[in-house]
Amino acid sequence: MSDHICQLEDVSTGTITVFLGLIGLTLIEYSVARKAFGAHILVKNFLQFSIAVVVYWLIGYAFSYGNTKSDFIGEENFGSDKWLTDQKLNHGACFSYSVLVGIFIIFIVNLAVIEKVSYIAYVVYPICLLIWIWPVVVAWGWGNGWLSGIMDDDIIDNGGSITVYTFAGAFGLVGAIVSGKRLGRYDEPKHFRISSPEMYVIGAFLTILGVLGIGYSQASGHGGIALANMWICGGVSSIVGLKLLTLFNKNLNDHYIAIYQGFIAGMVFIASSAINTRPWVSGLHGLMSGGVFWFGIMIVKWLKIDDPANVTGTFLIPGIFGGVLPGFIDNDWGVYFAGWESGQTLGTNVVGTCVILCWSIFWAVVVFGALWLLKILKLGVDDSLEGAVINQKGFSKNN
């Protein structure tokens, strides 16, 4: 394993801010869901957290970072083997940060299936994600696999536009499609607005911290400029998203979404370019991000896909654009500033974005499709109407 794959800018700061981001995503989920679902969300999210820690410790971390000799997947350090004896490789800090990023992905997926999937499904897909599906993606790029070792130029994805947001957004969108629409979602949309604006706002601020933490932690000595570029792009994106989304619609619910999730979309858009691009470039691309965010919101509405917390517009489409963007605007390797002779980086990022997008979609179809075929994916009609009920042993509708 390379001595450099876990060299983070500031692992303690990154770990804390990503953890705060998990609280933020939980509060967004809580505030978007109807009131009756609140208790269910607060129980299952921390269960998912605990399950993810255990499975990533035992298996997923080794697949991510355990010496990618095959260039495809890690092959050693299962169950924390050699963590104590190889402390110079920083396994403990790398695990702490990486598992929280993996849980960040799980919580993004949660936003796409709010009120729609069963308690069993909420347990199954985090296990699949953190044992195998996401660790393979980590190994390819962050773990010095084929996207770093075989291609002529390494993939540029320090901020996670591809590895985190494209991956999570694609997995979530498939989950939203396969789990179907909540009863009355498009017939009576007023019943599906933000139920707790105060919780939503707090959650959005904390989620912003989580996104910043992912970008800052992997900034490779350029943390200051990365933070600045993410603030700038986020701010511009928020303003543009607000004007586009509320131009003919004065609904306060859409104002919340445009301002806060438009800002998050801007940070996702610029995340992987932020460490090495010029602030005015970030500002200009914030204009594009606002449009991309608006498009993502509108295309889901037009197709009548029930994506409760707008994962497609906030994470998936900005993540795809952001994954390709370093090939254009990176100050040293992007074609805008280094010329088309440096186009190998653009090619690597395009390939990486497409492959990881397809990988995520494929496994999402497998996981959610299998749950659907087994008839354990969706909530029952009664639970969908009355609020999620944990119908496991020891729980009842009266508890």
mmCIF file of C-alpha atoms in Angstrom:
data_model
loop_
_atom_site.group_PDB
_atom_site.id
_atom_site.type_symbol
_atom_site.label_atom_id
_atom_site.label_comp_id
_atom_site.label_asym_id
_atom_site.label_seq_id
_atom_site.Cartn_x
_atom_site.Cartn_y
_atom_site.Cartn_z
ATOM 1 C CA MET A 1 0.000 0.000 0.000
ATOM 2 C CA SER A 2 1.255 3.463 -0.827
ATOM 3 C CA ASP A 3 2.555 5.532 2.088
ATOM 4 C CA HIS A 4 0.541 8.515 0.874
ATOM 5 C CA ILE A 5 -3.000 7.368 0.327
ATOM 6 C CA CYS A 6 -4.203 8.488 3.765
ATOM 7 C CA GLN A 7 -2.305 11.742 4.083
ATOM 8 C CA LEU A 8 -5.155 14.100 4.916
ATOM 9 C CA GLU A 9 -5.005 17.867 5.345
ATOM 10 C CA ASP A 10 -6.350 17.784 8.906
ATOM 11 C CA VAL A 11 -7.944 14.495 9.830
ATOM 12 C CA SER A 12 -9.340 15.675 13.157
ATOM 13 C CA THR A 13 -11.083 18.686 11.615
ATOM 14 C CA GLY A 14 -12.331 16.636 8.674
ATOM 15 C CA THR A 15 -13.664 13.855 10.867
ATOM 16 C CA ILE A 16 -15.520 16.272 13.151
ATOM 17 C CA THR A 17 -17.059 18.285 10.321
ATOM 18 C CA VAL A 18 -18.158 15.190 8.402
ATOM 19 C CA PHE A 19 -19.739 13.860 11.604
ATOM 20 C CA LEU A 20 -21.611 17.156 11.979
ATOM 21 C CA GLY A 21 -22.690 16.712 8.357
ATOM 22 C CA LEU A 22 -24.271 13.386 9.316
ATOM 23 C CA ILE A 23 -26.347 15.187 11.926
ATOM 24 C CA GLY A 24 -27.281 17.696 9.226
ATOM 25 C CA LEU A 25 -28.456 15.045 6.776
ATOM 26 C CA THR A 26 -30.470 13.389 9.538
ATOM 27 C CA LEU A 27 -32.194 16.689 10.351
ATOM 28 C CA ILE A 28 -32.941 17.337 6.676
ATOM 29 C CA GLU A 29 -34.467 13.866 6.406
ATOM 30 C CA TYR A 30 -36.440 14.453 9.615
ATOM 31 C CA SER A 31 -37.759 17.804 8.401
ATOM 32 C CA VAL A 32 -38.706 16.624 4.910
ATOM 33 C CA ALA A 33 -40.586 13.576 6.225
ATOM 34 C CA ARG A 34 -44.073 13.903 7.620
ATOM 35 C CA LYS A 35 -44.274 14.195 11.397
ATOM 36 C CA ALA A 36 -45.371 10.608 11.972
ATOM 37 C CA PHE A 37 -42.094 9.325 10.527
ATOM 38 C CA GLY A 38 -39.799 11.286 12.834
ATOM 39 C CA ALA A 39 -39.245 8.683 15.548
ATOM 40 C CA HIS A 40 -38.536 5.984 12.955
ATOM 41 C CA ILE A 41 -35.874 8.143 11.290
ATOM 42 C CA LEU A 42 -34.079 8.915 14.552
ATOM 43 C CA VAL A 43 -33.909 5.199 15.422
ATOM 44 C CA LYS A 44 -32.875 3.769 12.066
ATOM 45 C CA ASN A 45 -30.233 6.410 11.227
ATOM 46 C CA PHE A 46 -28.090 5.600 14.228
ATOM 47 C CA LEU A 47 -28.611 1.891 13.682
ATOM 48 C CA GLN A 48 -27.296 2.414 10.142
ATOM 49 C CA PHE A 49 -24.363 4.347 11.615
ATOM 50 C CA SER A 50 -23.407 1.510 13.957
ATOM 51 C CA ILE A 51 -23.809 -1.191 11.311
ATOM 52 C CA ALA A 52 -21.676 0.782 8.859
ATOM 53 C CA VAL A 53 -18.847 1.218 11.368
ATOM 54 C CA VAL A 54 -18.714 -2.517 12.078
ATOM 55 C CA VAL A 55 -18.879 -3.781 8.478
ATOM 56 C CA TYR A 56 -16.380 -1.190 7.205
ATOM 57 C CA TRP A 57 -13.974 -2.069 10.011
ATOM 58 C CA LEU A 58 -14.198 -5.818 9.337
ATOM 59 C CA ILE A 59 -14.195 -5.835 5.525
ATOM 60 C CA GLY A 60 -14.812 -2.540 3.719
ATOM 61 C CA TYR A 61 -11.691 -0.678 4.822
ATOM 62 C CA ALA A 62 -9.432 -3.470 3.591
ATOM 63 C CA PHE A 63 -11.134 -3.434 0.191
ATOM 64 C CA SER A 64 -10.668 0.361 0.090
ATOM 65 C CA TYR A 65 -7.049 0.763 1.169
ATOM 66 C CA GLY A 66 -5.530 -2.676 1.741
ATOM 67 C CA ASN A 67 -2.758 -2.659 -0.870
ATOM 68 C CA THR A 68 -4.385 -2.523 -4.302
ATOM 69 C CA LYS A 69 -1.843 -4.829 -5.981
ATOM 70 C CA SER A 70 -4.459 -5.861 -8.523
ATOM 71 C CA ASP A 71 -5.307 -2.172 -9.208
ATOM 72 C CA PHE A 72 -8.951 -3.156 -8.658
ATOM 73 C CA ILE A 73 -9.462 -3.658 -4.927
ATOM 74 C CA GLY A 74 -7.572 -3.794 -1.637
ATOM 75 C CA GLU A 75 -6.378 -7.226 -0.564
ATOM 76 C CA GLU A 76 -5.171 -7.002 3.054
ATOM 77 C CA ASN A 77 -5.773 -5.473 6.504
ATOM 78 C CA PHE A 78 -9.147 -7.136 7.047
ATOM 79 C CA GLY A 79 -10.483 -6.657 10.562
ATOM 80 C CA SER A 80 -7.835 -4.019 11.398
ATOM 81 C CA ASP A 81 -4.933 -6.427 10.863
ATOM 82 C CA LYS A 82 -1.589 -4.539 11.113
ATOM 83 C CA TRP A 83 -3.230 -1.240 12.141
ATOM 84 C CA LEU A 84 -1.182 -1.147 15.338
ATOM 85 C CA THR A 85 2.082 -2.387 13.838
ATOM 86 C CA ASP A 86 1.877 -0.089 10.768
ATOM 87 C CA GLN A 87 0.934 3.127 12.568
ATOM 88 C CA LYS A 88 3.051 5.226 10.220
ATOM 89 C CA LEU A 89 0.481 4.488 7.513
ATOM 90 C CA ASN A 90 -2.162 6.263 9.596
ATOM 91 C CA HIS A 91 -4.788 3.516 9.380
ATOM 92 C CA GLY A 92 -6.753 4.613 12.426
ATOM 93 C CA ALA A 93 -7.205 8.192 11.245
ATOM 94 C CA CYS A 94 -7.913 7.053 7.690
ATOM 95 C CA PHE A 95 -10.554 4.587 8.886
ATOM 96 C CA SER A 96 -12.226 7.180 11.137
ATOM 97 C CA TYR A 97 -12.522 9.669 8.302
ATOM 98 C CA SER A 98 -13.399 7.195 5.545
ATOM 99 C CA VAL A 99 -16.144 5.393 7.446
ATOM 100 C CA LEU A 100 -17.851 8.712 8.184
ATOM 101 C CA VAL A 101 -17.707 9.611 4.488
ATOM 102 C CA GLY A 102 -19.245 6.215 3.704
ATOM 103 C CA ILE A 103 -22.035 6.883 6.207
ATOM 104 C CA PHE A 104 -22.470 10.334 4.620
ATOM 105 C CA ILE A 105 -23.243 8.462 1.382
ATOM 106 C CA ILE A 106 -25.738 6.194 3.165
ATOM 107 C CA PHE A 107 -27.535 9.218 4.613
ATOM 108 C CA ILE A 108 -27.703 10.869 1.167
ATOM 109 C CA VAL A 109 -29.342 7.700 -0.167
ATOM 110 C CA ASN A 110 -31.786 7.878 2.752
ATOM 111 C CA LEU A 111 -32.952 11.266 1.466
ATOM 112 C CA ALA A 112 -34.110 9.659 -1.781
ATOM 113 C CA VAL A 113 -36.296 6.986 -0.168
ATOM 114 C CA ILE A 114 -37.921 8.894 2.703
ATOM 115 C CA GLU A 115 -41.215 7.312 3.828
ATOM 116 C CA LYS A 116 -41.008 4.655 1.135
ATOM 117 C CA VAL A 117 -38.839 1.703 2.165
ATOM 118 C CA SER A 118 -39.051 -0.817 4.963
ATOM 119 C CA TYR A 119 -36.942 -1.086 8.076
ATOM 120 C CA ILE A 120 -35.291 -4.203 6.621
ATOM 121 C CA ALA A 121 -34.267 -2.302 3.493
ATOM 122 C CA TYR A 122 -32.730 0.451 5.631
ATOM 123 C CA VAL A 123 -30.494 -2.223 7.181
ATOM 124 C CA VAL A 124 -29.616 -4.143 4.011
ATOM 125 C CA TYR A 125 -28.385 -1.421 1.675
ATOM 126 C CA PRO A 126 -25.921 0.176 4.166
ATOM 127 C CA ILE A 127 -24.326 -3.249 4.661
ATOM 128 C CA CYS A 128 -23.996 -3.735 0.902
ATOM 129 C CA LEU A 129 -22.648 -0.224 0.398
ATOM 130 C CA LEU A 130 -19.959 -0.335 3.098
ATOM 131 C CA ILE A 131 -18.836 -3.952 2.658
ATOM 132 C CA TRP A 132 -18.307 -3.976 -1.103
ATOM 133 C CA ILE A 133 -19.941 -1.457 -3.409
ATOM 134 C CA TRP A 134 -18.385 1.805 -2.227
ATOM 135 C CA PRO A 135 -14.996 0.382 -1.060
ATOM 136 C CA VAL A 136 -14.310 -0.774 -4.615
ATOM 137 C CA VAL A 137 -14.848 2.791 -5.843
ATOM 138 C CA VAL A 138 -12.534 4.119 -3.124
ATOM 139 C CA ALA A 139 -9.846 1.623 -4.118
ATOM 140 C CA TRP A 140 -9.953 2.746 -7.745
ATOM 141 C CA GLY A 141 -9.172 6.383 -6.981
ATOM 142 C CA TRP A 142 -8.366 7.334 -3.400
ATOM 143 C CA GLY A 143 -6.729 3.944 -2.778
ATOM 144 C CA ASN A 144 -4.281 4.194 -5.698
ATOM 145 C CA GLY A 145 -6.143 1.725 -7.916
ATOM 146 C CA TRP A 146 -6.516 1.784 -11.674
ATOM 147 C CA LEU A 147 -7.844 5.346 -11.919
ATOM 148 C CA SER A 148 -4.638 6.486 -10.238
ATOM 149 C CA GLY A 149 -2.130 3.888 -11.356
ATOM 150 C CA ILE A 150 -2.982 2.706 -14.871
ATOM 151 C CA MET A 151 -4.283 5.867 -16.575
ATOM 152 C CA ASP A 152 -1.643 8.247 -17.920
ATOM 153 C CA ASP A 153 -2.785 10.985 -15.519
ATOM 154 C CA ASP A 154 -4.329 10.407 -12.102
ATOM 155 C CA ILE A 155 -7.980 11.183 -11.585
ATOM 156 C CA ILE A 156 -8.581 14.489 -9.784
ATOM 157 C CA ASP A 157 -11.294 13.862 -7.206
ATOM 158 C CA ASN A 158 -9.981 15.234 -3.932
ATOM 159 C CA GLY A 159 -13.296 16.813 -3.007
ATOM 160 C CA GLY A 160 -15.368 13.714 -3.771
ATOM 161 C CA SER A 161 -17.525 14.990 -6.633
ATOM 162 C CA ILE A 162 -17.233 11.534 -8.221
ATOM 163 C CA THR A 163 -16.406 9.132 -5.398
ATOM 164 C CA VAL A 164 -18.956 10.580 -2.970
ATOM 165 C CA TYR A 165 -21.651 12.694 -4.637
ATOM 166 C CA THR A 166 -22.037 11.133 -8.096
ATOM 167 C CA PHE A 167 -21.945 7.699 -6.508
ATOM 168 C CA ALA A 168 -24.426 8.525 -3.738
ATOM 169 C CA GLY A 169 -26.743 10.488 -6.020
ATOM 170 C CA ALA A 170 -26.946 7.692 -8.595
ATOM 171 C CA PHE A 171 -27.588 5.050 -5.950
ATOM 172 C CA GLY A 172 -30.243 7.240 -4.380
ATOM 173 C CA LEU A 173 -31.995 8.006 -7.660
ATOM 174 C CA VAL A 174 -32.316 4.306 -8.474
ATOM 175 C CA GLY A 175 -33.694 3.766 -4.984
ATOM 176 C CA ALA A 176 -36.216 6.564 -5.513
ATOM 177 C CA ILE A 177 -37.379 5.043 -8.812
ATOM 178 C CA VAL A 178 -37.589 1.423 -7.650
ATOM 179 C CA SER A 179 -39.355 2.324 -4.391
ATOM 180 C CA GLY A 180 -42.024 4.192 -6.343
ATOM 181 C CA LYS A 181 -44.167 7.152 -5.326
ATOM 182 C CA ARG A 182 -45.782 7.829 -1.988
ATOM 183 C CA LEU A 183 -49.563 7.748 -2.088
ATOM 184 C CA GLY A 184 -50.819 11.188 -3.115
ATOM 185 C CA ARG A 185 -47.351 12.601 -3.756
ATOM 186 C CA TYR A 186 -48.327 14.405 -6.955
ATOM 187 C CA ASP A 187 -52.069 14.586 -6.351
ATOM 188 C CA GLU A 188 -51.783 16.500 -3.067
ATOM 189 C CA PRO A 189 -48.267 17.986 -3.009
ATOM 190 C CA LYS A 190 -49.093 20.367 -0.133
ATOM 191 C CA HIS A 191 -48.957 17.378 2.237
ATOM 192 C CA PHE A 192 -45.344 16.668 1.264
ATOM 193 C CA ARG A 193 -43.700 20.006 1.989
ATOM 194 C CA ILE A 194 -41.021 20.626 4.618
ATOM 195 C CA SER A 195 -42.684 19.739 7.910
ATOM 196 C CA SER A 196 -40.168 21.441 10.200
ATOM 197 C CA PRO A 197 -38.462 24.494 8.631
ATOM 198 C CA GLU A 198 -36.358 25.113 11.748
ATOM 199 C CA MET A 199 -34.890 21.608 11.675
ATOM 200 C CA TYR A 200 -34.383 21.876 7.919
ATOM 201 C CA VAL A 201 -32.342 25.086 8.215
ATOM 202 C CA ILE A 202 -30.152 23.703 11.002
ATOM 203 C CA GLY A 203 -29.696 20.492 9.035
ATOM 204 C CA ALA A 204 -28.707 22.380 5.896
ATOM 205 C CA PHE A 205 -26.055 24.395 7.737
ATOM 206 C CA LEU A 206 -24.575 21.247 9.267
ATOM 207 C CA THR A 207 -24.649 19.446 5.912
ATOM 208 C CA ILE A 208 -22.719 22.359 4.416
ATOM 209 C CA LEU A 209 -20.077 21.787 7.120
ATOM 210 C CA GLY A 210 -19.935 18.111 6.172
ATOM 211 C CA VAL A 211 -19.382 18.874 2.483
ATOM 212 C CA LEU A 212 -16.700 21.411 3.405
ATOM 213 C CA GLY A 213 -15.039 18.821 5.644
ATOM 214 C CA ILE A 214 -14.762 16.300 2.821
ATOM 215 C CA GLY A 215 -13.293 18.922 0.503
ATOM 216 C CA TYR A 216 -10.915 20.403 3.081
ATOM 217 C CA SER A 217 -9.590 17.112 4.432
ATOM 218 C CA GLN A 218 -8.309 15.968 1.035
ATOM 219 C CA ALA A 219 -7.015 19.332 -0.131
ATOM 220 C CA SER A 220 -3.361 18.210 -0.065
ATOM 221 C CA GLY A 221 -1.970 21.405 1.416
ATOM 222 C CA HIS A 222 -4.448 23.700 -0.357
ATOM 223 C CA GLY A 223 -7.186 23.732 2.269
ATOM 224 C CA GLY A 224 -7.565 27.497 2.387
ATOM 225 C CA ILE A 225 -8.193 27.986 -1.315
ATOM 226 C CA ALA A 226 -10.441 24.916 -1.400
ATOM 227 C CA LEU A 227 -12.679 26.379 1.301
ATOM 228 C CA ALA A 228 -12.786 29.771 -0.407
ATOM 229 C CA ASN A 229 -13.724 28.308 -3.784
ATOM 230 C CA MET A 230 -16.467 26.159 -2.266
ATOM 231 C CA TRP A 231 -17.965 29.150 -0.428
ATOM 232 C CA ILE A 232 -17.909 31.265 -3.594
ATOM 233 C CA CYS A 233 -19.400 28.654 -5.918
ATOM 234 C CA GLY A 234 -22.012 27.742 -3.320
ATOM 235 C CA GLY A 235 -23.071 31.340 -2.826
ATOM 236 C CA VAL A 236 -23.475 32.058 -6.524
ATOM 237 C CA SER A 237 -25.283 28.762 -7.077
ATOM 238 C CA SER A 238 -27.699 29.529 -4.244
ATOM 239 C CA ILE A 239 -28.660 32.914 -5.705
ATOM 240 C CA VAL A 240 -29.055 31.595 -9.254
ATOM 241 C CA GLY A 241 -31.005 28.547 -8.059
ATOM 242 C CA LEU A 242 -33.327 30.794 -6.049
ATOM 243 C CA LYS A 243 -34.135 33.034 -9.000
ATOM 244 C CA LEU A 244 -34.688 30.128 -11.388
ATOM 245 C CA LEU A 245 -36.706 27.920 -9.047
ATOM 246 C CA THR A 246 -38.962 30.688 -7.718
ATOM 247 C CA LEU A 247 -39.305 32.819 -10.851
ATOM 248 C CA PHE A 248 -42.922 31.776 -11.375
ATOM 249 C CA ASN A 249 -43.466 30.098 -8.030
ATOM 250 C CA LYS A 250 -43.619 32.024 -4.754
ATOM 251 C CA ASN A 251 -44.055 28.905 -2.595
ATOM 252 C CA LEU A 252 -41.958 29.283 0.567
ATOM 253 C CA ASN A 253 -41.064 25.593 0.490
ATOM 254 C CA ASP A 254 -39.261 26.087 -2.829
ATOM 255 C CA HIS A 255 -37.456 29.121 -1.424
ATOM 256 C CA TYR A 256 -35.967 26.969 1.329
ATOM 257 C CA ILE A 257 -34.890 24.299 -1.147
ATOM 258 C CA ALA A 258 -33.413 26.784 -3.609
ATOM 259 C CA ILE A 259 -31.413 28.752 -1.058
ATOM 260 C CA TYR A 260 -29.999 25.942 1.050
ATOM 261 C CA GLN A 261 -29.780 22.986 -1.307
ATOM 262 C CA GLY A 262 -28.738 25.286 -4.131
ATOM 263 C CA PHE A 263 -25.757 26.259 -1.977
ATOM 264 C CA ILE A 264 -24.914 22.617 -1.280
ATOM 265 C CA ALA A 265 -25.189 21.831 -5.004
ATOM 266 C CA GLY A 266 -22.669 24.586 -5.758
ATOM 267 C CA MET A 267 -20.177 23.134 -3.301
ATOM 268 C CA VAL A 268 -20.653 19.651 -4.763
ATOM 269 C CA PHE A 269 -20.173 21.096 -8.260
ATOM 270 C CA ILE A 270 -16.794 22.689 -7.474
ATOM 271 C CA ALA A 271 -15.583 20.269 -4.762
ATOM 272 C CA SER A 272 -13.035 18.308 -6.789
ATOM 273 C CA SER A 273 -11.725 21.384 -8.607
ATOM 274 C CA ALA A 274 -11.587 23.644 -5.550
ATOM 275 C CA ILE A 275 -8.028 22.881 -4.466
ATOM 276 C CA ASN A 276 -6.442 24.205 -7.655
ATOM 277 C CA THR A 277 -8.591 26.684 -9.504
ATOM 278 C CA ARG A 278 -9.030 30.454 -9.420
ATOM 279 C CA PRO A 279 -11.777 32.044 -7.311
ATOM 280 C CA TRP A 280 -13.247 33.957 -10.244
ATOM 281 C CA VAL A 281 -13.523 30.652 -12.099
ATOM 282 C CA SER A 282 -15.432 29.224 -9.146
ATOM 283 C CA GLY A 283 -17.771 32.196 -9.236
ATOM 284 C CA LEU A 284 -18.460 31.776 -12.930
ATOM 285 C CA HIS A 285 -19.137 28.089 -12.528
ATOM 286 C CA GLY A 286 -21.484 28.880 -9.677
ATOM 287 C CA LEU A 287 -23.735 30.346 -12.391
ATOM 288 C CA MET A 288 -23.658 27.010 -14.182
ATOM 289 C CA SER A 289 -24.205 25.118 -10.952
ATOM 290 C CA GLY A 290 -27.356 27.092 -10.173
ATOM 291 C CA GLY A 291 -28.725 26.155 -13.587
ATOM 292 C CA VAL A 292 -27.721 22.511 -13.167
ATOM 293 C CA PHE A 293 -29.407 22.416 -9.755
ATOM 294 C CA TRP A 294 -32.615 23.919 -11.191
ATOM 295 C CA PHE A 295 -32.574 21.434 -14.063
ATOM 296 C CA GLY A 296 -32.187 18.512 -11.653
ATOM 297 C CA ILE A 297 -35.165 19.661 -9.594
ATOM 298 C CA MET A 298 -37.356 20.249 -12.628
ATOM 299 C CA ILE A 299 -36.531 17.052 -14.541
ATOM 300 C CA VAL A 300 -37.484 14.932 -11.514
ATOM 301 C CA LYS A 301 -40.782 16.818 -11.186
ATOM 302 C CA TRP A 302 -41.467 16.500 -14.908
ATOM 303 C CA LEU A 303 -40.810 12.749 -14.830
ATOM 304 C CA LYS A 304 -42.833 12.489 -11.582
ATOM 305 C CA ILE A 305 -40.090 10.631 -9.768
ATOM 306 C CA ASP A 306 -40.613 10.785 -6.006
ATOM 307 C CA ASP A 307 -37.211 12.063 -4.862
ATOM 308 C CA PRO A 308 -38.296 13.495 -1.483
ATOM 309 C CA ALA A 309 -35.226 15.605 -0.630
ATOM 310 C CA ASN A 310 -34.069 16.401 -4.192
ATOM 311 C CA VAL A 311 -30.999 14.162 -4.200
ATOM 312 C CA THR A 312 -30.870 14.290 -8.013
ATOM 313 C CA GLY A 313 -30.599 18.064 -8.231
ATOM 314 C CA THR A 314 -28.473 18.559 -5.124
ATOM 315 C CA PHE A 315 -25.923 15.753 -5.417
ATOM 316 C CA LEU A 316 -26.172 13.615 -8.562
ATOM 317 C CA ILE A 317 -26.172 16.054 -11.481
ATOM 318 C CA PRO A 318 -23.828 18.611 -9.814
ATOM 319 C CA GLY A 319 -21.579 15.674 -8.913
ATOM 320 C CA ILE A 320 -21.413 14.482 -12.526
ATOM 321 C CA PHE A 321 -20.553 17.958 -13.794
ATOM 322 C CA GLY A 322 -18.127 18.424 -10.921
ATOM 323 C CA GLY A 323 -16.420 15.128 -11.703
ATOM 324 C CA VAL A 324 -15.566 16.214 -15.242
ATOM 325 C CA LEU A 325 -14.812 19.839 -14.333
ATOM 326 C CA PRO A 326 -11.167 19.479 -13.128
ATOM 327 C CA GLY A 327 -10.212 18.398 -16.634
ATOM 328 C CA PHE A 328 -11.291 21.851 -17.789
ATOM 329 C CA ILE A 329 -10.491 24.283 -14.968
ATOM 330 C CA ASP A 330 -7.643 22.784 -12.927
ATOM 331 C CA ASN A 331 -4.930 25.418 -12.942
ATOM 332 C CA ASP A 332 -2.146 22.956 -13.837
ATOM 333 C CA TRP A 333 -3.905 20.150 -15.725
ATOM 334 C CA GLY A 334 -7.141 21.587 -17.075
ATOM 335 C CA VAL A 335 -7.428 22.304 -20.780
ATOM 336 C CA TYR A 336 -8.576 25.900 -20.174
ATOM 337 C CA PHE A 337 -5.239 26.864 -18.616
ATOM 338 C CA ALA A 338 -2.763 24.147 -19.628
ATOM 339 C CA GLY A 339 -3.950 23.685 -23.212
ATOM 340 C CA TRP A 340 -5.437 20.710 -25.000
ATOM 341 C CA GLU A 341 -2.138 18.846 -24.838
ATOM 342 C CA SER A 342 -3.006 18.234 -21.185
ATOM 343 C CA GLY A 343 -6.288 16.621 -22.153
ATOM 344 C CA GLN A 344 -5.357 13.260 -20.606
ATOM 345 C CA THR A 345 -6.575 14.532 -17.235
ATOM 346 C CA LEU A 346 -9.904 15.455 -18.797
ATOM 347 C CA GLY A 347 -10.108 11.981 -20.310
ATOM 348 C CA THR A 348 -9.286 10.298 -16.990
ATOM 349 C CA ASN A 349 -11.953 12.276 -15.156
ATOM 350 C CA VAL A 350 -14.563 11.590 -17.837
ATOM 351 C CA VAL A 351 -13.777 7.871 -17.719
ATOM 352 C CA GLY A 352 -13.772 7.855 -13.918
ATOM 353 C CA THR A 353 -17.083 9.695 -13.686
ATOM 354 C CA CYS A 354 -18.787 7.427 -16.221
ATOM 355 C CA VAL A 355 -17.442 4.196 -14.733
ATOM 356 C CA ILE A 356 -18.341 5.085 -11.142
ATOM 357 C CA LEU A 357 -21.772 6.341 -12.235
ATOM 358 C CA CYS A 358 -22.459 3.047 -14.045
ATOM 359 C CA TRP A 359 -21.050 0.996 -11.155
ATOM 360 C CA SER A 360 -23.370 2.748 -8.702
ATOM 361 C CA ILE A 361 -26.432 2.371 -10.943
ATOM 362 C CA PHE A 362 -25.717 -1.317 -11.579
ATOM 363 C CA TRP A 363 -25.395 -2.216 -7.905
ATOM 364 C CA ALA A 364 -28.332 -0.040 -6.901
ATOM 365 C CA VAL A 365 -30.496 -1.945 -9.383
ATOM 366 C CA VAL A 366 -29.175 -5.239 -7.960
ATOM 367 C CA VAL A 367 -29.740 -4.294 -4.313
ATOM 368 C CA PHE A 368 -33.067 -2.479 -4.593
ATOM 369 C CA GLY A 369 -34.269 -4.853 -7.291
ATOM 370 C CA ALA A 370 -33.543 -7.886 -5.109
ATOM 371 C CA LEU A 371 -35.367 -6.305 -2.176
ATOM 372 C CA TRP A 372 -38.311 -5.536 -4.464
ATOM 373 C CA LEU A 373 -38.426 -9.093 -5.836
ATOM 374 C CA LEU A 374 -38.366 -10.463 -2.300
ATOM 375 C CA LYS A 375 -41.220 -8.067 -1.468
ATOM 376 C CA ILE A 376 -39.365 -6.516 1.457
ATOM 377 C CA LEU A 377 -38.443 -3.180 -0.107
ATOM 378 C CA LYS A 378 -41.537 -1.045 0.388
ATOM 379 C CA LEU A 379 -43.545 -0.017 3.387
ATOM 380 C CA GLY A 380 -47.057 -1.374 3.603
ATOM 381 C CA VAL A 381 -49.921 0.916 2.669
ATOM 382 C CA ASP A 382 -50.954 1.390 6.299
ATOM 383 C CA ASP A 383 -47.445 2.344 7.375
ATOM 384 C CA SER A 384 -47.090 4.732 4.445
ATOM 385 C CA LEU A 385 -50.238 6.548 5.518
ATOM 386 C CA GLU A 386 -49.847 6.475 9.288
ATOM 387 C CA GLY A 387 -46.090 6.796 9.637
ATOM 388 C CA ALA A 388 -43.340 4.217 9.647
ATOM 389 C CA VAL A 389 -43.858 1.544 12.251
ATOM 390 C CA ILE A 390 -41.057 -0.766 13.339
ATOM 391 C CA ASN A 391 -42.875 -4.073 13.069
ATOM 392 C CA GLN A 392 -40.021 -6.151 14.402
ATOM 393 C CA LYS A 393 -40.101 -8.350 17.477
ATOM 394 C CA GLY A 394 -40.451 -6.194 20.562
ATOM 395 C CA PHE A 395 -42.197 -3.318 18.768
ATOM 396 C CA SER A 396 -45.816 -2.711 18.041
ATOM 397 C CA LYS A 397 -48.011 0.061 16.713
ATOM 398 C CA ASN A 398 -48.746 1.088 20.275
ATOM 399 C CA ASN A 399 -45.076 1.605 21.215
#
